[in-house]
C-alpha positions as a printed NumPy array, in Angstrom:
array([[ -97.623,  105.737,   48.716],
       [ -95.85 ,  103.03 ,   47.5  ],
       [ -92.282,  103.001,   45.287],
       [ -93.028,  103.884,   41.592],
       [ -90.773,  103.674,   38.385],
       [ -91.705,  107.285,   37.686],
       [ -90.385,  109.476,   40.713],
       [ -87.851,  108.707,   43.51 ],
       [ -89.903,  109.38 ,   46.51 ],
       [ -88.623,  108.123,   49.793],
       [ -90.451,  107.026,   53.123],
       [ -90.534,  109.545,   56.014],
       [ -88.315,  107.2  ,   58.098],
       [ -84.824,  109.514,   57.632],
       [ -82.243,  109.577,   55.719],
       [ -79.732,  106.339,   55.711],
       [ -80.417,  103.831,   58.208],
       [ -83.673,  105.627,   59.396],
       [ -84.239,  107.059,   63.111],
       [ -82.434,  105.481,   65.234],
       [ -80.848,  105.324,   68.457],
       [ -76.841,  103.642,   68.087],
       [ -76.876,  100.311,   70.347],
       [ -80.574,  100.855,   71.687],
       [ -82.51 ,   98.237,   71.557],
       [ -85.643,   97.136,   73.234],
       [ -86.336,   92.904,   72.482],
       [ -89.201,   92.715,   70.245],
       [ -92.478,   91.444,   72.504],
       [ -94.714,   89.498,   70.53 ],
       [ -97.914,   91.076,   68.853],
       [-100.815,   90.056,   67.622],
       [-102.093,   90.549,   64.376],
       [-105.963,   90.078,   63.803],
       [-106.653,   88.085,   60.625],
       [-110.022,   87.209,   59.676],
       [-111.106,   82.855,   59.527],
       [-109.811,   80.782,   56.209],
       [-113.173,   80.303,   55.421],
       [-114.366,   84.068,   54.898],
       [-112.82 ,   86.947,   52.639],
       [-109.883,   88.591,   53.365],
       [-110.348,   91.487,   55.536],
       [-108.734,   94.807,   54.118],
       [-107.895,   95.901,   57.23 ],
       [-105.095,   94.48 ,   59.389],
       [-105.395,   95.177,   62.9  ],
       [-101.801,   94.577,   65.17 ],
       [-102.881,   94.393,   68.963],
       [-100.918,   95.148,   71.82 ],
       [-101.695,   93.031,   75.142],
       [-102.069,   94.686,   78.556],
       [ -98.518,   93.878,   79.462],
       [ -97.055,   95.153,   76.56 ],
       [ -98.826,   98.649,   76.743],
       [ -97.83 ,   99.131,   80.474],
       [ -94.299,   97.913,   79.442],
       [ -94.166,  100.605,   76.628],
       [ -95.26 ,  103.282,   79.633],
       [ -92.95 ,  102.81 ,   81.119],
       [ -90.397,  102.093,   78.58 ],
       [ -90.642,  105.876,   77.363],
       [ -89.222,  107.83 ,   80.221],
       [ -88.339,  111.515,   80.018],
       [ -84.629,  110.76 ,   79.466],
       [ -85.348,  107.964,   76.715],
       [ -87.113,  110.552,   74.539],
       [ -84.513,  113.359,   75.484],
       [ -81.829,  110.61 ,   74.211],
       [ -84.163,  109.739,   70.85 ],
       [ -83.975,  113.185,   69.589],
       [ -80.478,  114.19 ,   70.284],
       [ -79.484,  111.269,   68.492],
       [ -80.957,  111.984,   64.79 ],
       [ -79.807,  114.969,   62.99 ],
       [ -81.163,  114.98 ,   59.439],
       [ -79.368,  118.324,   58.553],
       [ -80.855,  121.88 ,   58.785],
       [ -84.678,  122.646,   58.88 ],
       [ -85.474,  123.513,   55.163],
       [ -87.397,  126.997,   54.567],
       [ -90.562,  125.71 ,   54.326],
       [ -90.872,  123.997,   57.251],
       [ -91.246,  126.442,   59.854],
       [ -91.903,  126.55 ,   63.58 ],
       [ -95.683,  126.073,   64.511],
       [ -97.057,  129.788,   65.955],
       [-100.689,  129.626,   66.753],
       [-102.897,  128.16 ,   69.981],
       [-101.075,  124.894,   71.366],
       [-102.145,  122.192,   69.432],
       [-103.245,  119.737,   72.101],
       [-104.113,  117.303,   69.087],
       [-101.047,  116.844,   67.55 ],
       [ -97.993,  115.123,   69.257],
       [ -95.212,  112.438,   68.93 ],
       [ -95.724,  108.825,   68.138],
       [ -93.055,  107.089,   70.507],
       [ -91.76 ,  103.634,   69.542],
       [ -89.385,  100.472,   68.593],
       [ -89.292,   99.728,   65.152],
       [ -88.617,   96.484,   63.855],
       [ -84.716,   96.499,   63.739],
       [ -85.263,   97.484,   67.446],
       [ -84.053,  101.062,   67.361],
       [ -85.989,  103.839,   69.754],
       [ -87.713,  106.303,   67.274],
       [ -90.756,  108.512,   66.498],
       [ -93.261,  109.878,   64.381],
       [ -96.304,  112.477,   64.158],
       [-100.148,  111.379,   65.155],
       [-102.914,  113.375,   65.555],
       [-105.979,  112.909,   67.975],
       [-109.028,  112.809,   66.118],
       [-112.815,  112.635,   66.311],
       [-114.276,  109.207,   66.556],
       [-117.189,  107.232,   68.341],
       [-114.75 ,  105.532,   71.126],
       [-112.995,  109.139,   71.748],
       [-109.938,  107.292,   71.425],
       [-108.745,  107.346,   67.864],
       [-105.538,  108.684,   66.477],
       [-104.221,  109.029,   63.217],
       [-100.413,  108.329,   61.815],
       [ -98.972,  106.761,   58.402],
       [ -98.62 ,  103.083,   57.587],
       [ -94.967,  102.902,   57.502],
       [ -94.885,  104.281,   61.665],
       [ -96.866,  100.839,   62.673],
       [ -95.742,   98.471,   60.446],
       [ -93.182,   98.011,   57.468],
       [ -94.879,   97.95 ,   53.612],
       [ -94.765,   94.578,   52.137],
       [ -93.616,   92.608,   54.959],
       [ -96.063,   91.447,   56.858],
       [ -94.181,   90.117,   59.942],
       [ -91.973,   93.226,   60.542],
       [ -94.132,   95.354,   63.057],
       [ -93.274,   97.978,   65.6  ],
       [ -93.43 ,   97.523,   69.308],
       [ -93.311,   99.981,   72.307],
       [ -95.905,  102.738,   70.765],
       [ -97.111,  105.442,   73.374],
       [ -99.002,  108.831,   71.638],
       [ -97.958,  111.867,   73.524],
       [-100.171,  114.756,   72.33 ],
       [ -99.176,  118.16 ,   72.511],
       [ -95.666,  117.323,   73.322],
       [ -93.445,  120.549,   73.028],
       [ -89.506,  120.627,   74.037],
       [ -89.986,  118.204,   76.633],
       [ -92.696,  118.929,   78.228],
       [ -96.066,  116.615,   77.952],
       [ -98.573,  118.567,   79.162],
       [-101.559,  116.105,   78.398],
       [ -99.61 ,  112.87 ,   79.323],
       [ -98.851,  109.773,   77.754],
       [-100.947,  107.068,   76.427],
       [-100.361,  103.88 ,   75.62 ],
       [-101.578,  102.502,   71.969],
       [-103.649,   99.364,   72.145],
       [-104.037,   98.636,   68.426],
       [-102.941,   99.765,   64.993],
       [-105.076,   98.996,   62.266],
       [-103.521,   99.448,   58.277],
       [-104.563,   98.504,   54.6  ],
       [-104.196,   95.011,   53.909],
       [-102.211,   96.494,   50.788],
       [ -99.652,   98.168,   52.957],
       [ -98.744,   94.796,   54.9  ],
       [ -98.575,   92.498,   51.791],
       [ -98.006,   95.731,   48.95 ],
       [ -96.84 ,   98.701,   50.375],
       [ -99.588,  100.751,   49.139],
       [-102.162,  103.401,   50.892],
       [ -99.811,  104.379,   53.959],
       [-102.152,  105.392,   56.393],
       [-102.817,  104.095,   60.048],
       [-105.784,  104.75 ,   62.527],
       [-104.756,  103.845,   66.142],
       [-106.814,  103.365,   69.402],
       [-104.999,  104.256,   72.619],
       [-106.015,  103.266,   76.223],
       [-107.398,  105.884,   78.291],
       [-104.545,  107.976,   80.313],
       [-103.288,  107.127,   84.077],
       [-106.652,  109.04 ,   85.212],
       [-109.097,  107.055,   82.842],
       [-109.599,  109.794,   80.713],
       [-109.723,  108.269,   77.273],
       [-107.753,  110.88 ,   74.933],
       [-110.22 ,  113.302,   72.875],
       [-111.685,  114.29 ,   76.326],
       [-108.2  ,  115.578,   77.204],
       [-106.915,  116.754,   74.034],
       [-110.315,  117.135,   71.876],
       [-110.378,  115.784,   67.99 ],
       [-109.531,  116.955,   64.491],
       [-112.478,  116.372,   62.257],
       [-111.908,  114.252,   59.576],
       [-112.948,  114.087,   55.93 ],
       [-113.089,  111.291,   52.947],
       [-113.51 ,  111.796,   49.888],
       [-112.363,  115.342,   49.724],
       [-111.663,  117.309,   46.812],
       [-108.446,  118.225,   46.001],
       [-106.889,  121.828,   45.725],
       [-106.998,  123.588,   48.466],
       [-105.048,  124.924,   51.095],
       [-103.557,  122.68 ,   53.833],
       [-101.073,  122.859,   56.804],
       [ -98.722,  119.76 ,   56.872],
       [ -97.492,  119.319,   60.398],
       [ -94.783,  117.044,   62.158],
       [ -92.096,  116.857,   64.473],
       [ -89.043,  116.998,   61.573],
       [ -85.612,  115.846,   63.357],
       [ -83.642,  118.368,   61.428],
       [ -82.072,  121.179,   63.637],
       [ -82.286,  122.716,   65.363],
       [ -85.498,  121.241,   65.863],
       [ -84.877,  117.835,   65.935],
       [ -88.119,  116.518,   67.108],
       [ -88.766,  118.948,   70.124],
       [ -91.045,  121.683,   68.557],
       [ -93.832,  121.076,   65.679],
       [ -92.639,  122.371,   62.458],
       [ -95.995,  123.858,   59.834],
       [ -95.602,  123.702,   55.842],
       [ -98.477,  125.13 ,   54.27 ],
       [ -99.486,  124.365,   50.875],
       [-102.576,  123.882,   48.081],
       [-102.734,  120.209,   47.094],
       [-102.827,  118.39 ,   43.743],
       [-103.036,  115.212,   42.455],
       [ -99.226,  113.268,   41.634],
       [ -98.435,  109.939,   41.209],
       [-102.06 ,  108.579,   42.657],
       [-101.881,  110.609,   45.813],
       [-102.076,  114.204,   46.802],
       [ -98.799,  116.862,   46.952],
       [ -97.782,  119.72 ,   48.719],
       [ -94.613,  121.808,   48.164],
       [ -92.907,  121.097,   51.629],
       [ -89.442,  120.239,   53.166],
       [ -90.468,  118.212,   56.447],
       [ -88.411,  115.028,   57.071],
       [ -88.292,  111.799,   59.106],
       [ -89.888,  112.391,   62.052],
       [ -93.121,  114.023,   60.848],
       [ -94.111,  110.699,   59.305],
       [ -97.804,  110.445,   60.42 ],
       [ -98.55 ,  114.022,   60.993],
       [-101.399,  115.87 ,   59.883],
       [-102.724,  117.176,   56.901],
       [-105.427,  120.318,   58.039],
       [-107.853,  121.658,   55.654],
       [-109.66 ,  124.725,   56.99 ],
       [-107.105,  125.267,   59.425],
       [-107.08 ,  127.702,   62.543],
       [-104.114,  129.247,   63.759],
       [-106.318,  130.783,   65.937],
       [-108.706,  127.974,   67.415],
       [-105.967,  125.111,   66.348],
       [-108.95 ,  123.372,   64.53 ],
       [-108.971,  122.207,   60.953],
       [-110.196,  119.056,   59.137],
       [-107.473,  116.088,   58.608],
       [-107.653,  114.862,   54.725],
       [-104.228,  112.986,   54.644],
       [-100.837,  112.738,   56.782],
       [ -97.472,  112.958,   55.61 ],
       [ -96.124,  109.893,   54.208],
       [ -93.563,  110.326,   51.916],
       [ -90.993,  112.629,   50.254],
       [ -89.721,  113.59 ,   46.363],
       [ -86.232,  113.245,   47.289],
       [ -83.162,  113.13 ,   50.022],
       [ -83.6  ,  116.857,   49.553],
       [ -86.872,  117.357,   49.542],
       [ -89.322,  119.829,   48.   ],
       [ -92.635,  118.083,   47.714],
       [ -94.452,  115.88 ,   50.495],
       [ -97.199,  113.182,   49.418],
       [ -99.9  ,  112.072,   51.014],
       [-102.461,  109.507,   50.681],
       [-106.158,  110.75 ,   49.104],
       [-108.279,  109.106,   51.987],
       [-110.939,  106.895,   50.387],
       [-112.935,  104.188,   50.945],
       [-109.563,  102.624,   51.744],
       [-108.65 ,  104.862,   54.604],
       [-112.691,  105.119,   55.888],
       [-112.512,  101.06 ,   56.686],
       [-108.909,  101.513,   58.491],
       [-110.5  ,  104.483,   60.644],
       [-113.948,  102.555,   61.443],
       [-111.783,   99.97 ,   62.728],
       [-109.863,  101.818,   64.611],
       [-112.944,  103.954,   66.27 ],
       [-115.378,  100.998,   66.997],
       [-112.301,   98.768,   69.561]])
């Protein structure tokens, strides 16, 4: 959602400065963003493509102390009371969204693995690939690691191979949502064969009740266990709201309609995207539309 004149709602990217690592840096690699000939329309879906170099740099740019260090160095202040741990079947579809932002800092988000013709398609918000209204300031280094839980990565790490976004976020800021496609893992296994899919739904009516999930880097979670807020939507502002207290880090995660404690299945009808306040109450999400349908075709047909 982008800035309005009528409530102070902040991006998911922390508080301050955002999530970041003091004096890390990784140098930017250059990216490719897919733009459609002079001569035709304007696409409404920008595409940023990682080349095989950069994906197998980002592999093995993530180690299992480079995450340890990402997380110990963000504390956005204590877990709120509606956040609270995730108790239920492992959720193999939801994990962290590993990457370098465009200052160059090590950070993270939330992304969810969900259904899609290629088996390889993952959701996340706008702001986690790419940085609203500037169309040059993109993030580098992404890897999806599903299911990850206090270290461990039981389903392993793959490597995104594009992000696709609105055109409106890149030159507007507006409709933050993301669809990525990730290679298949160190096996060949391309990722909803490992992990399975979240259905997901456009269109949707609002008001009812949905599970908002992320990896919050308030404590003591900060980052290494999925926090749940559960809520009944309504319409605010052009986008949907849930009473919730998740913070920077669970950018990107899911939104579950229909949701399953029990089978860890529901039906993914936004992500979280952005917050009411620095103390926050309420979490927005986009209402996915036609919009959001072109940004996820993309993403499910590379």
């Amino acid at each position: 959602m982008s800035e309005t004149s009528t409530s102070a709602i902040r991006r998911l990217r922390g508080r301050g400065a955002g999530l970041v690592v003091a004096g890390t840096a990784l140098a930017l690699v250059t990216t490719a963003t897919v733009t459609a000939p002079a001569s035709a329309a304007p696409n409404p879906v920008s595409v940023l493509a990682y080349t095989a170099k950069e994906r197998k740099e980002a592999l093995a740019y993530w180690t299992t102390a480079r995450i340890k260090a990402v997380g110990k160095s963000v504390d956005l202040g204590p877990t709120g009371p509606k956040a609270k741990p995730y108790k239920g079947t492992a959720l193999k579809t939801v994990g962290r969204l590993f990457f370098v932002n465009a200052s160059g800092a090590d950070t993270w988000c939330t992304a969810t693995a969900v259904k899609s013709a290629n088996r390889s398609a993952a959701m996340t918000a706008a702001h986690c690939v790419r940085r609203g209204s500037s169309p040059g300031n993109t993030n580098t280094a992404m890897v999806f690691v599903p299911g990850y839980h206090q270290g461990k990565m039981p389903y392993g790490t793959f490597a995104v191979r594009t992000a696709a976004t609105p055109r409106t976020w890149e030159n507007d800021s507006v409709n933050d949502i993301s669809a990525l496609t990730v290679d298949a893992d160190r096996k060949g296994r391309k990722l909803t064969d490992v992990v399975g899919g979240q259905a997901i739904a456009f269109n949707r009516a609002l008001g009812g009740t949905v599970s908002a999930l992320g990896y919050s880097a308030t404590r003591p979670q900060r980052g290494e266990e999925l926090l749940r807020c559960v809520g009944r939507t309504k319409k605010e502002h052009g986008t949907q709201v849930i009473p919730c207290d998740l913070t920077g880090g669970a950018s990107g995660g899911p939104w579950l309609a229909d949701f399953s404690t029990t089978t860890g299945k529901g039906t993914l009808v936004s992500v979280n995207a952005s917050l009411d306040s620095l103390t926050p109450t309420k979490m927005y999400g986009e209402i996915l539309g036609a919009t959001a349908k072109k940004v996820y075709d993309r993403a499910q047909q590379v």
